[in-house]
Short mmCIF file of C-alpha atoms and ligand atoms in Angstrom, two decimals:
data_model
loop_
_atom_site.label_atom_id
_atom_site.label_comp_id
_atom_site.label_asym_id
_atom_site.label_seq_id
_atom_site.Cartn_x
_atom_site.Cartn_y
_atom_site.Cartn_z
CA MET G 1 45.28 -15.18 13.63
CA LYS G 2 43.73 -13.98 10.54
CA LEU G 3 41.18 -17.08 9.26
CA SER G 4 40.44 -17.71 5.91
CA LYS G 5 38.28 -16.90 3.18
CA GLN G 6 36.71 -20.21 4.05
CA GLN G 7 36.61 -20.28 7.86
CA ILE G 8 35.05 -16.75 7.87
CA ARG G 9 32.54 -18.60 5.54
CA ARG G 10 31.66 -21.49 7.62
CA ALA G 11 31.93 -19.90 11.31
CA MET G 12 29.35 -17.20 9.81
CA ARG G 13 26.58 -19.59 8.31
CA GLN G 14 27.32 -22.33 10.83
CA ARG G 15 26.78 -18.96 13.36
CA ARG G 16 22.88 -17.68 11.01
CA LYS G 17 21.54 -21.37 10.90
CA GLN G 18 21.78 -21.35 14.94
CA LEU G 19 19.09 -18.21 15.32
CA SER G 20 15.85 -20.04 16.49
CA PRO G 21 12.79 -19.03 14.10
CA PHE G 22 11.65 -16.73 15.87
CA GLU G 23 15.46 -14.26 15.65
CA ARG G 24 14.88 -14.61 12.45
CA HIS G 25 11.46 -13.63 12.26
CA LEU G 26 12.45 -10.78 13.51
CA ALA G 27 14.95 -9.55 11.76
CA GLY G 28 13.87 -9.90 8.76
CA LEU G 29 11.22 -7.49 9.87
CA ARG G 30 13.91 -4.96 10.91
CA LEU G 31 16.15 -5.12 7.87
CA ALA G 32 13.02 -4.49 5.33
CA ARG G 33 12.07 -0.93 8.25
CA HIS G 34 16.18 -0.22 7.28
CA ALA G 35 16.13 -1.23 3.76
CA THR G 36 13.16 0.93 2.75
CA HIS G 37 14.65 4.28 4.19
CA ILE G 38 17.73 4.20 2.33
CA ALA G 39 17.70 6.50 -0.14
CA ILE G 40 18.03 5.30 -4.01
CA LEU G 41 15.26 2.54 -2.90
CA LYS G 42 12.46 5.77 -2.98
CA ARG G 43 14.18 7.41 -6.69
CA HIS G 44 13.71 3.75 -7.97
CA ASP G 45 11.21 1.90 -9.29
CA ARG G 46 13.23 -1.30 -10.43
CA ILE G 47 14.87 -2.76 -7.29
CA ALA G 48 16.94 -6.76 -7.86
CA LEU G 49 16.22 -9.01 -5.09
CA TYR G 50 16.58 -12.88 -4.01
CA PHE G 51 15.52 -15.22 -2.44
CA ASP G 52 16.85 -15.78 1.16
CA ASN G 53 18.79 -19.55 1.50
CA ASP G 54 21.09 -21.27 3.49
CA GLY G 55 20.30 -19.01 6.57
CA GLU G 56 20.31 -15.26 5.16
CA ILE G 57 18.73 -12.99 6.69
CA PRO G 58 14.90 -13.57 5.39
CA THR G 59 13.82 -11.31 2.78
CA ARG G 60 10.38 -12.33 1.76
CA PRO G 61 9.39 -9.15 4.16
CA LEU G 62 10.85 -6.88 1.99
CA ILE G 63 9.45 -8.07 -0.90
CA THR G 64 6.26 -7.96 -0.20
CA HIS G 65 6.63 -4.53 1.19
CA LEU G 66 8.31 -3.42 -2.20
CA ILE G 67 5.31 -4.58 -4.27
CA LYS G 68 3.20 -3.40 -1.92
CA LEU G 69 4.77 0.34 -2.53
CA LYS G 70 4.24 -1.52 -6.54
CA LYS G 71 7.85 -1.03 -7.35
CA GLN G 72 8.56 -4.09 -9.47
CA VAL G 73 10.67 -6.66 -7.95
CA TYR G 74 13.74 -9.21 -10.05
CA LEU G 75 15.57 -12.16 -8.96
CA PRO G 76 18.05 -13.74 -10.24
CA VAL G 77 18.11 -16.79 -12.55
CA LEU G 78 21.46 -18.87 -13.20
CA HIS G 79 23.01 -18.35 -16.24
CA PRO G 80 21.19 -21.12 -18.72
CA LEU G 81 24.57 -21.70 -21.24
CA GLY G 82 26.15 -22.94 -17.69
CA HIS G 83 28.79 -20.09 -17.21
CA PRO G 84 28.30 -19.06 -13.46
CA SER G 85 26.78 -15.34 -13.63
CA LEU G 86 23.67 -13.95 -13.00
CA LEU G 87 19.80 -13.06 -14.89
CA PHE G 88 17.69 -11.28 -13.64
CA TYR G 89 13.79 -11.75 -14.57
CA ARG G 90 10.95 -10.11 -12.99
CA TYR G 91 8.87 -11.45 -9.94
CA ARG G 92 5.79 -11.81 -9.62
CA PRO G 93 3.61 -13.60 -6.64
CA GLY G 94 1.05 -16.43 -7.43
CA LEU G 95 3.28 -17.44 -10.70
CA PRO G 96 5.59 -20.78 -10.63
CA MET G 97 9.06 -20.43 -9.60
CA PRO G 98 10.95 -23.57 -10.65
CA THR G 99 14.00 -24.96 -8.44
CA ASN G 100 17.18 -23.93 -10.01
CA ARG G 101 20.11 -26.87 -9.45
CA PHE G 102 20.63 -25.33 -5.85
CA GLY G 103 17.64 -25.42 -4.86
CA ILE G 104 16.40 -21.97 -5.27
CA PRO G 105 13.19 -20.92 -6.60
CA GLU G 106 14.03 -18.75 -9.91
CA PRO G 107 10.63 -16.88 -11.42
CA GLU G 108 9.58 -18.38 -15.25
CA GLN G 109 11.76 -17.63 -17.58
CA ARG G 110 9.40 -18.31 -20.40
CA GLY G 111 7.37 -15.70 -22.07
CA GLN G 112 9.78 -12.72 -20.76
CA ARG G 113 13.26 -11.98 -21.23
CA ALA G 114 16.25 -11.14 -19.49
CA THR G 115 16.39 -7.40 -18.24
CA ARG G 116 20.53 -6.56 -18.46
CA ALA G 117 21.55 -6.55 -14.71
CA TRP G 118 23.48 -3.13 -15.49
CA THR G 119 20.43 -1.75 -16.82
CA LEU G 120 19.15 -2.16 -12.83
CA PRO G 121 19.85 0.73 -10.33
CA LEU G 122 19.48 -1.28 -7.33
CA VAL G 123 20.55 -4.63 -6.61
CA PHE G 124 20.45 -6.16 -2.96
CA THR G 125 22.67 -9.20 -2.12
CA PRO G 126 23.07 -11.72 -0.48
CA LEU G 127 26.74 -12.42 1.78
CA VAL G 128 28.22 -14.50 4.11
CA ALA G 129 30.75 -11.48 5.63
CA PHE G 130 31.52 -7.85 4.99
CA ASP G 131 33.75 -5.59 6.35
CA LYS G 132 33.97 -1.66 7.13
CA HIS G 133 34.97 -0.63 3.49
CA GLY G 134 32.69 -2.59 1.52
CA ASN G 135 34.44 -6.15 1.06
CA ARG G 136 31.82 -8.17 0.08
CA LEU G 137 32.39 -12.48 0.90
CA GLY G 138 29.89 -14.79 -1.06
CA MET G 139 29.20 -17.89 -0.94
CA GLY G 140 32.43 -19.05 -3.40
CA GLY G 141 31.10 -19.24 -6.91
CA GLY G 142 31.56 -15.48 -7.64
CA TYR G 143 28.24 -14.79 -9.43
CA TYR G 144 27.39 -11.71 -7.91
CA ASP G 145 31.43 -10.48 -8.57
CA ARG G 146 31.33 -11.45 -12.94
CA THR G 147 27.65 -10.17 -13.10
CA PHE G 148 28.78 -6.56 -12.28
CA ASP G 149 32.49 -6.60 -12.67
CA ARG G 150 33.51 -2.82 -12.21
CA SER G 151 36.13 -3.78 -15.42
CA ARG G 152 33.28 -3.83 -17.40
CA CYS G 153 32.25 -0.18 -17.14
CA ARG G 154 28.15 -0.52 -17.31
CA ALA G 155 28.37 -2.23 -14.62
CA ARG G 156 28.99 1.11 -12.54
CA HIS G 157 25.78 1.67 -12.81
CA THR G 158 24.45 -0.42 -10.48
CA ALA G 159 24.54 0.40 -6.75
CA LEU G 160 25.15 -3.04 -4.92
CA THR G 161 24.14 -3.43 -1.81
CA GLY G 162 24.12 -5.82 0.81
CA LEU G 163 22.14 -7.56 2.83
CA ALA G 164 22.65 -9.24 6.26
CA TYR G 165 23.08 -9.66 10.17
CA GLN G 166 24.80 -7.07 11.79
CA PHE G 167 27.07 -10.20 12.98
CA GLN G 168 27.90 -10.94 9.22
CA GLU G 169 30.18 -8.07 10.20
CA VAL G 170 34.84 -9.21 10.36
CA GLY G 171 37.19 -7.06 11.14
CA SER G 172 38.88 -6.76 7.91
CA LEU G 173 38.16 -8.86 5.19
CA ASP G 174 41.21 -9.21 2.03
CA ALA G 175 40.02 -8.23 -1.05
CA GLU G 176 40.77 -9.94 -4.33
CA PRO G 177 40.95 -8.36 -7.93
CA TRP G 178 38.06 -9.56 -8.88
CA ASP G 179 35.46 -9.26 -6.09
CA THR G 180 33.20 -6.32 -6.52
CA PRO G 181 32.68 -3.77 -3.65
CA LEU G 182 29.68 -2.91 -1.81
CA ALA G 183 27.82 0.58 -2.37
CA ALA G 184 25.93 0.41 1.06
CA ILE G 185 25.48 -2.34 3.69
CA VAL G 186 21.72 -2.84 5.23
CA THR G 187 21.33 -5.21 8.20
CA ASP G 188 19.01 -5.44 11.03
CA GLY G 189 20.54 -3.36 13.38
CA GLY G 190 20.99 -0.16 10.24
CA HIS G 191 21.91 0.44 7.21
CA ARG G 192 25.20 2.40 6.02
CA CYS G 193 27.27 3.01 3.03
CA PHE G 194 30.70 2.54 1.66
CA GLY G 195 33.08 5.02 -0.02
CA THR G 196 31.81 8.23 -2.38
CA ALA G 197 28.22 6.62 -1.99
CA SER G 198 26.63 8.39 0.43
CA GLY G 199 23.73 9.92 -1.72
CA ILE G 200 21.99 5.82 -2.13
CA ILE G 201 21.86 6.18 1.92
CA LYS G 202 21.31 10.36 2.45
CA GLU G 203 17.75 11.98 1.28
CA ASP G 204 18.48 13.96 -1.78
N1 ATP Z 301 35.24 -11.41 -12.72
C1 ATP Z 301 35.55 -12.84 -12.81
N2 ATP Z 301 36.41 -12.91 -13.93
C2 ATP Z 301 36.96 -14.10 -13.42
N3 ATP Z 301 36.46 -14.89 -12.40
C3 ATP Z 301 36.11 -14.91 -11.24
C4 ATP Z 301 35.62 -13.29 -12.05
N4 ATP Z 301 34.67 -12.90 -10.08
C5 ATP Z 301 34.76 -14.31 -9.19
N5 ATP Z 301 35.41 -15.06 -10.32
C6 ATP Z 301 36.22 -16.26 -9.85
O1 ATP Z 301 35.20 -16.96 -9.15
C7 ATP Z 301 35.76 -17.73 -7.73
C8 ATP Z 301 35.31 -17.59 -6.50
O2 ATP Z 301 35.07 -16.18 -6.23
P1 ATP Z 301 34.98 -15.25 -5.09
O3 ATP Z 301 35.88 -16.25 -4.29
O4 ATP Z 301 35.11 -13.74 -4.53
O5 ATP Z 301 33.03 -15.62 -4.81
P2 ATP Z 301 32.24 -15.11 -3.72
O6 ATP Z 301 32.62 -13.22 -3.72
O7 ATP Z 301 32.83 -15.42 -3.05
O8 ATP Z 301 30.72 -15.64 -4.68
P3 ATP Z 301 29.68 -15.10 -4.99
O9 ATP Z 301 29.54 -13.81 -5.94
O10 ATP Z 301 29.21 -16.12 -5.63
O11 ATP Z 301 28.18 -15.03 -3.92
C9 ATP Z 301 37.39 -17.28 -8.02
O12 ATP Z 301 37.97 -18.65 -7.55
C10 ATP Z 301 37.76 -15.91 -9.09
O13 ATP Z 301 38.34 -17.19 -9.92
MG1 MG Z 302 34.36 -12.20 -4.06
#
């Protein structure tokens, strides 16, 4: 019997919340190690990430590492006019991070302009489940799908790379017409690219 999207979301969110603090910590360190090996990360200085939430695999070790490497780190901010899409702002450790309506910290918007999402070469995205073809199941808001809509050709230059626990891989997900596929995935178990995007992972 095939599970519905809602059933997969519920099961995966529950499973990741059952991990112990030590398991989470270890997975976050492993994720950071695998992510820093992907070729596109070495080639570009502007990288978007997100603060983990809802039991997602910890992203702080990766963010800290990228800052040490002198990368420019960007984080998503909910569109201020209520449009369900994302803007990206530069993250600078130590600066105020007000929380949005989901309780997630966002970079202060005062004093800086939003970076247009499609100009970012590498964007790490959260997800609830993924499959071997690079289909992505998110929390259900469609935020990343709208922001990186492939029907708008500009968005095609961004390598959307999912971050997850290895156990979040499922047999197959039914892609909806609006779903934006992943170019690659990084987990605590390693990294993999999908389709024709092999240059993301491999060295030149
Ligand atoms: N490009 C788009 N244009 C219009 N509506 C969209 C678009 N992308 C998604 N949606 C709408 O958003 C809703 C949620 O989409 P979906 O279930 O794919 O979310 P998700 O990918 O799980 O969430 P997220 O991307 O926020 O992690 C859908 O019902 C769909 O109607
Ligand atoms: Mg989707």
